[in-house]
């Protein structure tokens, strides 16, 4: 077994590790603002706004014009390709505005799911072709991290061994290519909450999936200290009749991670997957109060759970932009506290905050 | 993917987890006194003592009847089959003596190496046949943990993919069977120090081996919280011309571990693999002072590195009992301190303690 082909030099490793640590610095998490054009269509139609490039630009401007208060709770923002090249009303690139706040810029690089023939509706994710060249360009254009989402689902016979293996492999290839181009890969093996399975089942599946992911990352010589993990929390399926407390979710989640995620990984940034804004914050908080030893940062990479109230307040009206931005800052600060186990709950269930954001079989 | 076939009940998990934690609590480590008859032969030959059952019994008696304070440094003792049923000169069973001292009794379970055809003289380990029945019997007879040593070597084309897969798989089968019978499995994937490779190469190989081991343990549904790991430290090969400090060994070792060993594993008890007594202690101490995240206990499971001075002091003579016990106690205490990062090198080690204990291609 040769070792004489190191994938990365010491300088490359240091750069990657420094980027990862900046993103998940204490109290900070990620704003996932990388909704594809198709996903934005769904979001905007819910508030009666037309899905045009200009409206998408205006909406992202609402988020990115947040003031310095977000500096202490947002470590990274994930962009969609289009947004990386958009500018605000003053002609300043969004990338520039975000970087000037000391926030790391990230880019979604996968190209969506495709079916795995011979399975029960399972998928893998495409996007590897020309990925190295794309990463090199994105790095030049200001991105220092990337994100790639794989999707698995729980049912009678899924996830199948093939789905687990194939998605783990494709995640590892993506991660390897990113690192070659100075980009920190966020590895996202999402297990959807669709279904009526209980918490235990989700925990079991999550452990199997994560074990496969980390074996694949090892096989592909990925430098773990220069990666982040974006998993689902361990939760029951949406149609499960049993209710669980945030503490139970926290215990199941942290247990699954402790059994599979090597301590070398600097941070775990949970996806919100349709949880309401408040639920996502309460669960993250409980996770950070869980009594089990946790050697990685445990924080957020939220899309819907950071933006729902903002989107609802904006409703496509420029006049509402300021108030909408405030809603976003509020959720960002709350999650910054939750990432340290210091959030005390809202006390009152805000309209959009508690509303479940679940969309069946969510794909971008 | 079904989970409704849990391998263990909550009670079984609790028992295993408590045994494991008890062994490595508070800086305690393991005395590996499980040398097979053949291996004891090599040991005794060095001090010119005949390899009879009585001589083996006498030496073990001296070690086990040491003062009760030994239980502050030694949490577990691994025995060979013969020794589990031997008694001291008053007719008390060794296993009862150890139990009374609060030391957990363990038993070597593997049955030695077997060649892997088509490889560069690589091996797998035998012992799975009837293992469940043997475990049940040993559990009745007072054992609470088991040990199984797999061997990998660094050489031309080695370790091969097959050797890694096969040894990881047998380790996982062994671990699974142990847990079914209430025994905590110590998982030992030793990458032996034969060769002239440098430390970096050893680190690379150790990471690949450990990644495979933990994937196999996961595949076999082994409960990590109820296991212990017994790995090699990451060192250069014995014939390497490069010299490394304990701090370098520590950094390479902890780096390899934190990239592969999940935090759920309660303890890592290093093998000494031919290091001198003093080096084994100094390296363990440096490991415990290493600034990287270390969510598991980092302790010892030493054979030669705990017994070399004791054997030399004994030389087969009953009159040397006190000196033998003192020599043993001294190393036990030193390693307990090292397991807490508190060892202070006195500089006055005896000849035996600095003498390298390396035996080429060490097998039982």
XYZ file of C-alpha atoms in Angstrom:
728
model
C 0.000 0.000 0.000
C 1.768 3.157 -1.129
C 1.431 6.431 0.651
C 3.769 8.321 -1.603
C 0.951 10.087 -3.413
C -0.367 12.560 -0.865
C -3.530 14.193 -2.185
C -2.740 17.585 -0.637
C 0.341 19.528 0.418
C 0.676 20.819 3.966
C -0.184 24.352 2.752
C -3.318 23.153 1.010
C -4.402 21.286 4.141
C -3.856 24.335 6.301
C -5.885 26.558 3.989
C -8.796 24.117 3.963
C -8.725 23.582 7.704
C -8.605 27.347 8.386
C -11.620 27.959 6.133
C -13.633 25.208 7.809
C -12.838 26.519 11.288
C -13.834 30.066 10.321
C -17.233 28.899 9.118
C -18.061 27.037 12.318
C -16.380 29.401 14.774
C -18.219 29.401 18.130
C -21.729 30.807 17.809
C -21.704 30.808 14.008
C -23.531 28.810 11.396
C -24.472 28.872 7.746
C -27.236 30.573 5.792
C -28.221 28.217 2.983
C -29.388 30.662 0.339
C -28.614 28.349 -2.561
C -32.131 27.493 -3.673
C -32.151 26.594 -7.352
C -34.406 28.441 -9.759
C -36.948 25.625 -9.398
C -36.899 25.704 -5.593
C -37.201 29.473 -5.562
C -40.286 29.056 -7.756
C -42.000 27.146 -4.948
C -40.928 29.646 -2.302
C -42.027 32.671 -4.279
C -45.327 31.146 -5.366
C -46.206 30.670 -1.690
C -46.052 34.438 -1.233
C -47.590 35.248 -4.588
C -44.424 36.587 -6.198
C -43.374 35.877 -9.775
C -40.212 33.796 -10.178
C -38.054 36.206 -12.179
C -34.320 36.717 -11.946
C -34.936 40.242 -10.681
C -37.258 39.051 -7.913
C -34.733 36.443 -6.875
C -32.100 39.189 -6.807
C -34.328 41.472 -4.752
C -35.073 38.712 -2.316
C -31.421 37.775 -1.794
C -30.706 41.460 -1.342
C -33.106 41.454 1.589
C -30.972 38.773 3.225
C -27.545 40.077 2.308
C -28.206 43.661 3.338
C -28.427 42.535 6.961
C -26.242 44.719 9.131
C -23.197 43.813 11.187
C -25.296 41.965 13.737
C -25.017 38.908 11.518
C -21.230 38.917 11.723
C -21.265 37.100 15.014
C -23.793 34.438 14.056
C -23.264 33.739 10.359
C -19.972 32.113 9.400
C -20.868 31.203 5.821
C -23.482 31.731 3.111
C -24.172 29.163 0.409
C -24.920 30.722 -2.975
C -26.605 29.362 -6.067
C -24.594 29.904 -9.289
C -26.768 32.768 -10.544
C -26.532 34.644 -7.254
C -22.747 34.497 -7.186
C -22.710 36.934 -10.090
C -25.591 39.189 -9.037
C -25.227 42.674 -7.574
C -27.225 44.793 -5.194
C -29.038 48.019 -6.132
C -25.757 49.931 -5.796
C -23.965 47.650 -8.231
C -21.937 45.861 -5.558
C -21.540 42.122 -6.039
C -23.342 40.148 -3.329
C -20.171 38.104 -2.937
C -18.292 41.247 -2.068
C -20.850 42.391 0.487
C -20.773 39.031 2.230
C -16.984 38.787 2.216
C -16.705 42.326 3.588
C -18.690 41.171 6.598
C -16.033 38.509 7.206
C -18.432 35.768 6.143
C -17.170 32.900 3.988
C -18.800 32.491 0.581
C -19.922 29.043 -0.543
C -21.415 27.642 -3.724
C -23.837 24.824 -4.465
C -22.118 22.583 -7.031
C -24.342 19.550 -7.479
C -26.672 19.297 -10.440
C -29.626 17.614 -8.840
C -30.784 14.055 -8.398
C -31.130 11.322 -11.005
C -32.808 7.924 -10.606
C -31.013 4.714 -9.729
C -32.535 2.083 -12.000
C -33.670 -1.067 -10.284
C -34.420 0.620 -6.975
C -37.617 1.734 -5.305
C -37.469 5.322 -6.528
C -34.015 5.999 -5.116
C -31.565 8.513 -6.540
C -27.982 9.521 -6.803
C -26.732 13.066 -7.456
C -25.002 14.310 -10.606
C -22.485 17.084 -11.145
C -19.058 15.471 -11.280
C -18.374 16.212 -14.942
C -16.032 19.178 -15.292
C -16.359 19.756 -11.564
C -12.673 20.510 -11.120
C -12.748 23.308 -13.688
C -15.944 24.719 -12.187
C -14.422 24.668 -8.701
C -11.309 26.462 -9.935
C -13.485 29.181 -11.447
C -15.655 29.506 -8.367
C -12.542 29.799 -6.198
C -11.362 32.673 -8.406
C -14.803 34.242 -8.134
C -14.722 34.279 -4.340
C -16.061 30.937 -3.117
C -14.113 29.095 -0.425
C -16.535 26.284 0.274
C -19.053 24.205 -1.629
C -22.054 22.100 -0.954
C -23.418 18.926 -2.555
C -26.663 17.344 -1.484
C -27.387 13.634 -1.694
C -30.806 12.298 -0.829
C -31.836 9.032 0.818
C -35.233 7.964 2.015
C -36.581 5.548 4.563
C -39.230 3.036 3.635
C -39.813 -0.697 3.884
C -36.824 -1.515 1.692
C -34.891 1.724 1.530
C -32.315 3.021 1.691
C -30.917 0.097 -0.252
C -27.267 -0.933 -0.066
C -26.774 0.449 -3.571
C -28.241 3.841 -2.735
C -26.082 4.135 0.371
C -22.916 3.051 -1.426
C -23.474 5.117 -4.573
C -24.342 8.326 -2.774
C -21.434 7.914 -0.362
C -19.100 7.384 -3.297
C -20.318 10.374 -5.264
C -20.025 12.573 -2.155
C -16.450 11.406 -1.702
C -15.526 12.139 -5.347
C -17.028 15.618 -5.043
C -15.173 16.220 -1.781
C -11.869 15.115 -3.226
C -12.234 17.375 -6.280
C -13.206 20.384 -4.149
C -10.163 20.024 -1.950
C -7.868 19.842 -4.972
C -9.155 23.328 -5.813
C -8.863 24.894 -2.357
C -12.559 24.582 -1.647
C -13.912 23.093 1.600
C -16.572 20.527 0.738
C -19.716 20.423 2.823
C -20.828 16.807 2.666
C -24.629 16.497 2.809
C -26.149 12.981 2.958
C -29.750 13.942 3.707
C -32.126 11.274 4.875
C -35.587 12.673 4.191
C -38.178 12.801 6.982
C -40.888 11.529 4.654
C -42.622 8.475 6.128
C -44.105 7.172 9.353
C -40.972 5.602 10.800
C -40.054 6.313 14.409
C -36.993 7.992 15.899
C -35.093 4.726 16.404
C -35.432 3.773 12.783
C -34.099 7.129 11.646
C -31.185 6.777 14.050
C -30.317 3.330 12.757
C -30.408 4.451 9.142
C -28.468 7.625 9.874
C -25.701 5.596 11.511
C -25.462 3.252 8.550
C -25.412 6.091 6.059
C -22.798 8.113 7.935
C -20.553 5.070 8.418
C -20.634 4.516 4.657
C -19.934 8.200 3.984
C -16.864 8.268 6.214
C -15.535 5.021 4.810
C -15.877 6.465 1.314
C -14.174 9.704 2.357
C -11.292 7.657 3.773
C -11.063 5.550 0.616
C -10.908 8.703 -1.513
C -8.167 10.228 0.662
C -10.285 13.203 1.693
C -8.731 15.410 4.379
C -11.401 15.367 7.084
C -10.094 18.420 8.921
C -10.929 20.382 5.757
C -14.543 19.269 5.429
C -17.872 19.926 7.118
C -20.811 17.565 7.484
C -24.398 18.659 6.798
C -26.631 15.835 8.034
C -30.252 15.575 8.989
C -31.005 15.630 12.677
C -32.335 12.283 13.831
C -36.100 12.762 13.919
C -39.204 10.630 13.432
C -40.849 10.621 10.027
C -43.366 13.350 9.392
C -46.246 10.889 9.445
C -45.115 9.192 12.647
C -47.799 9.377 15.329
C -45.287 9.398 18.188
C -44.109 12.817 19.393
C -40.585 13.321 20.708
C -39.099 16.148 22.743
C -36.094 18.195 21.588
C -34.063 16.341 24.235
C -34.920 12.972 22.714
C -34.071 14.236 19.267
C -30.827 15.646 20.610
C -29.839 12.400 22.297
C -30.602 10.293 19.223
C -28.771 12.738 16.964
C -25.644 13.090 19.057
C -25.479 9.336 19.658
C -25.618 8.662 15.929
C -22.882 11.207 15.269
C -20.650 9.950 18.067
C -20.766 6.485 16.565
C -19.805 7.544 13.066
C -18.273 10.992 12.651
C -14.547 11.068 13.429
C -13.444 13.821 15.807
C -11.207 15.219 13.048
C -14.275 16.731 11.383
C -14.361 20.315 12.682
C -18.074 20.939 12.401
C -21.486 19.442 11.864
C -23.936 21.929 10.341
C -27.445 20.494 10.465
C -29.989 20.932 7.717
C -33.431 22.009 8.846
C -35.313 19.775 6.377
C -38.749 21.294 6.788
C -38.710 21.795 10.546
C -40.336 25.084 11.522
C -37.988 27.964 12.381
C -38.632 27.554 16.093
C -38.363 23.761 16.067
C -35.043 23.947 14.218
C -33.704 26.359 16.849
C -35.018 24.406 19.827
C -33.612 21.145 18.516
C -30.217 22.691 17.795
C -30.187 24.137 21.273
C -31.032 20.785 22.846
C -28.279 19.177 20.792
C -25.788 21.638 22.225
C -26.988 20.869 25.735
C -26.844 17.110 25.273
C -24.705 15.592 28.048
C -22.765 13.265 25.726
C -19.224 14.389 24.805
C -19.256 16.177 21.428
C -15.828 16.767 19.817
C -17.121 18.764 16.797
C -18.940 22.084 16.564
C -22.704 21.465 16.259
C -24.364 24.278 14.396
C -26.796 25.135 11.633
C -26.892 25.302 7.858
C -30.465 26.409 7.486
C -32.424 27.486 4.438
C -36.095 27.535 5.160
C -35.597 27.681 8.919
C -33.712 30.969 8.604
C -35.776 32.530 5.846
C -39.442 31.633 6.289
C -40.425 34.674 8.341
C -38.281 36.974 6.204
C -39.868 35.684 3.017
C -43.337 36.009 4.462
C -42.692 39.566 5.628
C -41.185 40.681 2.331
C -43.916 39.315 0.084
C -42.219 40.910 -2.898
C -42.666 44.491 -1.655
C -39.656 46.823 -1.492
C -41.344 48.658 1.372
C -41.248 45.500 3.435
C -37.548 44.856 2.798
C -36.303 46.418 6.041
C -38.770 44.530 8.211
C -38.015 41.317 6.331
C -34.293 41.743 6.909
C -35.010 42.193 10.611
C -36.864 38.867 10.670
C -33.845 37.168 9.146
C -31.421 38.766 11.603
C -33.654 37.649 14.431
C -33.564 33.988 13.372
C -29.834 34.203 12.727
C -29.190 35.508 16.243
C -31.468 32.893 17.785
C -29.648 30.096 15.994
C -26.302 31.589 16.955
C -27.400 31.183 20.563
C -28.766 27.703 19.939
C -25.386 26.699 18.486
C -23.980 27.405 21.921
C -26.830 25.839 23.875
C -27.867 29.275 25.125
C -31.248 29.755 23.503
C -34.132 30.046 25.919
C -37.023 29.652 23.512
C -39.286 32.294 22.072
C -41.981 31.850 24.678
C -44.562 32.694 22.061
C -45.119 30.814 18.851
C -44.660 33.328 16.027
C -46.903 32.732 13.052
C -44.346 31.688 10.506
C -41.837 30.517 13.096
C -43.826 27.545 14.362
C -45.473 26.584 11.090
C -44.046 23.363 9.753
C -42.152 23.980 6.545
C -42.432 20.398 5.369
C -42.841 19.793 1.659
C -43.325 16.161 0.712
C -40.352 14.530 -1.016
C -38.288 17.666 -1.118
C -35.907 17.933 -4.066
C -34.333 21.078 -5.442
C -33.192 -1.207 5.657
C -34.740 -2.809 8.738
C -33.720 -2.028 12.255
C -36.224 -4.180 14.044
C -33.511 -6.727 14.750
C -31.525 -4.965 17.447
C -28.419 -6.962 18.251
C -28.521 -6.119 21.961
C -31.110 -5.136 24.560
C -30.690 -1.965 26.610
C -29.622 -4.049 29.590
C -26.968 -5.826 27.557
C -25.699 -2.505 26.230
C -25.561 -1.027 29.700
C -23.588 -3.971 31.051
C -21.053 -3.843 28.219
C -20.644 -0.101 28.402
C -20.089 -0.199 32.165
C -17.465 -2.935 31.914
C -15.582 -1.011 29.239
C -15.612 2.222 31.210
C -14.546 0.432 34.384
C -11.422 -0.940 32.679
C -10.163 2.475 31.560
C -11.427 4.625 34.422
C -9.123 7.181 36.031
C -5.937 6.447 34.139
C -6.166 2.691 34.535
C -4.911 0.368 31.865
C -4.536 -3.272 31.065
C -1.897 -5.858 31.865
C -1.684 -8.156 28.863
C -0.647 -11.388 30.561
C -2.132 -13.590 27.873
C 1.048 -14.913 26.312
C 0.411 -18.281 24.757
C 2.487 -21.255 25.819
C 4.806 -20.772 22.866
C 5.264 -17.079 23.510
C 5.918 -17.625 27.199
C 8.565 -20.017 26.000
C 10.398 -17.151 24.276
C 10.096 -14.979 27.362
C 11.329 -17.623 29.766
C 14.155 -18.625 27.491
C 15.556 -15.101 27.742
C 15.872 -15.465 31.532
C 16.931 -19.076 31.230
C 13.882 -20.553 32.884
C 12.285 -23.769 31.695
C 8.886 -23.361 30.026
C 6.773 -25.571 32.280
C 3.191 -25.049 33.362
C 4.405 -24.635 36.949
C 6.908 -21.948 36.012
C 4.285 -20.066 34.060
C 1.943 -20.393 37.020
C 4.556 -19.136 39.438
C 5.371 -16.057 37.441
C 1.736 -15.123 36.999
C 1.138 -15.747 40.718
C 3.832 -13.245 41.623
C 2.230 -10.633 39.407
C -1.342 -11.204 40.547
C -0.663 -11.380 44.276
C 0.936 -7.962 44.296
C -0.432 -5.382 46.755
C -4.080 -4.311 46.311
C -3.030 -0.795 45.371
C -2.273 -2.208 41.911
C -5.962 -1.741 41.163
C -5.405 2.016 40.947
C -3.250 1.466 37.867
C -4.581 -1.734 36.426
C -8.243 -1.916 35.422
C -8.065 -5.196 33.551
C -5.845 -8.230 33.011
C -5.933 -10.373 29.882
C -5.392 -14.040 30.593
C -4.509 -16.992 28.431
C -6.918 -19.957 28.676
C -4.634 -22.008 30.935
C -4.191 -19.147 33.367
C -7.929 -18.596 33.841
C -8.062 -21.931 35.608
C -4.816 -21.778 37.558
C -4.543 -21.157 41.289
C -2.029 -19.627 43.645
C -0.089 -21.672 46.165
C -2.994 -21.388 48.615
C -5.366 -22.868 46.097
C -7.183 -19.639 45.264
C -8.098 -19.146 41.642
C -6.173 -16.319 39.961
C -9.369 -14.962 38.522
C -10.882 -14.647 41.979
C -7.782 -12.921 43.321
C -7.978 -10.367 40.527
C -11.709 -9.891 40.923
C -11.281 -9.239 44.628
C -8.825 -6.503 43.782
C -11.516 -4.913 41.594
C -9.689 -5.808 38.400
C -11.704 -6.961 35.401
C -10.657 -10.333 34.021
C -10.268 -10.766 30.268
C -9.479 -13.706 28.049
C -7.554 -14.077 24.805
C -9.965 -15.535 22.275
C -8.168 -15.774 18.957
C -6.440 -18.947 17.862
C -3.518 -17.560 15.948
C -2.791 -16.697 12.349
C -3.568 -18.512 9.125
C -2.052 -17.595 5.755
C -3.954 -15.700 3.088
C -3.126 -17.451 -0.158
C -2.164 -15.209 -3.020
C -0.701 -12.496 -0.815
C 2.820 -11.540 0.146
C 2.734 -13.811 3.218
C -0.141 -11.993 4.861
C -2.440 -13.598 7.394
C -5.878 -13.619 8.842
C -6.797 -14.866 12.308
C -8.630 -18.049 13.264
C -10.923 -18.635 16.209
C -14.486 -17.989 15.112
C -15.580 -21.631 15.210
C -17.568 -22.339 18.372
C -16.632 -18.896 19.618
C -20.055 -18.157 21.021
C -20.014 -21.266 23.199
C -16.481 -20.485 24.353
C -17.477 -16.934 25.230
C -20.486 -18.133 27.212
C -18.257 -20.514 29.112
C -15.617 -17.864 29.836
C -18.288 -15.433 30.978
C -19.511 -18.048 33.480
C -15.941 -18.601 34.567
C -15.417 -14.963 35.435
C -14.220 -13.212 32.288
C -15.836 -9.926 31.291
C -13.822 -8.975 28.257
C -12.135 -10.685 25.351
C -9.190 -9.905 23.157
C -8.399 -10.837 19.563
C -5.237 -9.797 17.793
C -5.211 -9.303 14.027
C -1.864 -8.653 12.363
C -1.032 -6.487 9.362
C 2.388 -5.686 8.056
C 3.893 -2.892 6.016
C 5.908 -4.295 3.146
C 5.930 -4.482 -0.627
C 2.248 -4.444 -1.645
C 1.278 -4.794 2.038
C -1.083 -4.474 3.707
C -3.139 -5.524 0.710
C -6.785 -4.653 0.308
C -7.664 -8.281 0.984
C -5.672 -8.444 4.207
C -7.315 -5.287 5.493
C -10.843 -6.371 4.536
C -10.445 -9.908 5.852
C -8.917 -8.917 9.173
C -11.435 -6.118 9.702
C -14.251 -8.543 8.981
C -13.027 -11.251 11.364
C -12.472 -8.651 14.076
C -16.052 -7.498 13.618
C -17.431 -11.053 13.738
C -15.464 -11.711 16.911
C -16.697 -8.466 18.450
C -20.300 -9.221 17.600
C -20.118 -12.715 19.112
C -18.451 -11.408 22.293
C -21.149 -8.836 22.861
C -23.867 -11.447 22.417
C -22.288 -13.221 25.390
C -21.750 -10.233 27.661
C -18.039 -9.874 26.954
C -16.547 -6.524 25.969
C -14.424 -7.146 22.859
C -11.010 -5.522 22.725
C -10.415 -4.992 19.038
C -6.726 -5.247 18.152
C -5.701 -4.528 14.533
C -1.932 -4.435 14.990
C 0.129 -2.924 12.218
C 3.461 -4.432 13.178
C 6.644 -2.391 13.350
C 8.782 -4.677 11.184
C 10.357 -2.825 8.301
C 12.231 0.349 7.436
C 9.262 2.533 6.571
C 9.029 5.979 8.113
C 6.430 7.220 10.572
C 4.368 8.960 7.896
C 3.882 5.694 6.078
C 2.801 3.995 9.283
C 0.289 6.774 9.862
C -1.175 6.401 6.416
C -1.540 2.634 6.785
C -2.929 2.895 10.310
C -5.616 5.316 9.105
C -6.662 3.002 6.284
C -6.753 -0.007 8.586
C -8.751 1.734 11.305
C -11.245 3.153 8.789
C -11.847 -0.382 7.527
C -12.171 -1.733 11.073
C -14.809 0.802 12.075
C -16.749 0.323 8.858
C -16.774 -3.424 9.524
C -17.840 -2.930 13.137
C -20.689 -0.755 11.926
C -21.709 -3.283 9.268
C -21.793 -6.020 11.903
C -23.960 -3.909 14.251
C -21.330 -3.836 16.981
C -22.172 -1.522 19.898
C -19.146 0.793 19.956
C -19.762 2.060 23.486
C -19.192 -1.510 24.645
C -15.829 -2.056 22.949
C -12.217 -1.002 23.433
C -9.583 -0.482 20.752
C -6.046 -1.831 21.081
C -4.036 -0.312 18.242
C -0.350 0.214 17.559
C 1.022 3.673 18.190
C 2.128 5.315 14.971
C 5.898 4.848 14.788
C 8.580 4.312 12.199
C 9.532 0.745 11.368
C 12.175 -0.803 13.551
C 14.719 -0.780 10.764
C 14.044 2.844 9.861
C 17.018 5.151 10.202
C 14.826 8.097 11.122
C 14.352 8.916 14.783
C 11.226 10.574 16.145
C 10.484 12.187 19.498
C 7.613 11.080 21.719
C 5.811 14.299 20.728
C 6.064 13.384 17.053
C 4.839 9.860 17.748
C 2.011 11.337 19.790
C 0.925 13.790 17.093
C 0.980 11.136 14.364
C -0.862 8.663 16.576
C -3.615 10.985 17.767
C -4.059 12.371 14.251
C -4.607 8.870 12.896
C -7.044 8.074 15.676
C -9.073 11.222 15.459
C -9.537 10.706 11.747
C -10.949 7.225 12.218
C -12.120 6.294 15.721
C -15.623 7.482 16.597
C -16.055 9.316 19.889
C -18.449 6.600 21.057
C -15.494 4.285 21.712
C -14.775 4.731 25.433
C -11.112 3.804 25.456
C -8.048 3.200 23.361
C -5.432 0.974 25.038
C -2.224 0.917 23.043
C -0.136 -2.153 22.537
C 3.570 -1.733 23.225
C 4.718 -3.911 20.322
C 8.347 -4.257 21.286
C 8.972 -0.731 22.533
C 11.105 -0.598 25.654
C 9.239 -0.135 28.928
C 10.386 3.458 29.176
C 9.550 4.382 25.579
C 6.110 2.855 25.947
C 5.517 5.057 28.978
C 7.015 8.213 27.478
C 5.026 7.831 24.286
C 1.778 7.224 26.167
C 2.427 10.316 28.228
C 3.092 12.438 25.148
C -0.087 11.083 23.579
C -2.088 12.248 26.573
C -0.504 15.693 26.337
C -1.166 16.026 22.611
C -3.260 19.173 21.933
C -5.641 17.555 19.420
C -9.209 16.590 20.401
C -9.144 13.247 22.225
C -12.664 12.205 23.182
C -11.634 8.676 24.242
C -9.492 7.544 27.169
C -5.937 6.923 25.937
C -4.370 4.207 28.002
C -2.250 1.079 27.806
C -2.603 -2.624 27.256
C 0.979 -3.668 27.694
C 2.545 -7.087 27.856
C 6.256 -6.816 27.446
C 6.353 -3.176 28.436
C 4.873 -3.981 31.847
C 6.696 -7.235 32.519
C 10.222 -7.025 31.150
C 11.856 -5.739 34.327
C 9.722 -8.036 36.445
C 10.808 -11.061 34.429
C 14.450 -10.066 34.665
C 14.128 -9.551 38.436
C 12.447 -12.921 38.915
C 14.748 -15.102 36.840
C 12.802 -18.101 38.047
C 13.695 -17.767 41.713
C 11.014 -17.600 44.391
C 13.355 -15.566 46.560
C 13.098 -12.727 44.029
C 9.354 -12.385 44.510
C 9.483 -9.001 46.243
C 11.854 -7.481 43.685
C 9.682 -8.835 40.894
C 6.560 -7.304 42.351
C 8.258 -3.980 42.900
C 9.473 -3.882 39.313
C 5.981 -4.630 38.049
C 4.277 -2.161 40.355
C 6.707 0.559 39.280
C 5.862 0.177 35.584
C 2.148 -0.062 36.358
C 2.233 3.208 38.288
C 4.353 4.918 35.641
C 1.907 3.968 32.915
C -1.079 5.029 34.966
C 0.505 8.447 35.312
C 1.276 8.494 31.604
C -2.389 7.708 30.893
C -3.192 10.978 32.633
C -0.358 12.909 31.011
C 1.359 13.190 34.385
C 4.396 11.008 33.986
C 7.663 12.566 35.059
C 10.697 10.782 33.660
C 13.020 10.148 36.578
C 15.973 9.295 34.378
C 16.946 6.296 36.468
C 15.510 3.426 34.446
C 17.046 0.013 34.831
C 18.720 -1.745 31.925
C 15.696 -3.865 31.209
C 13.343 -0.907 30.983
C 15.169 0.863 28.176
C 16.077 -2.248 26.290
C 14.116 -2.616 23.101
C 11.795 -5.551 23.321
C 11.423 -5.950 19.579
C 11.185 -9.446 18.188
C 11.052 -9.652 14.407
C 7.695 -10.629 12.939
C 6.126 -11.124 16.304
C 3.484 -13.812 16.418
C 2.338 -15.982 19.240
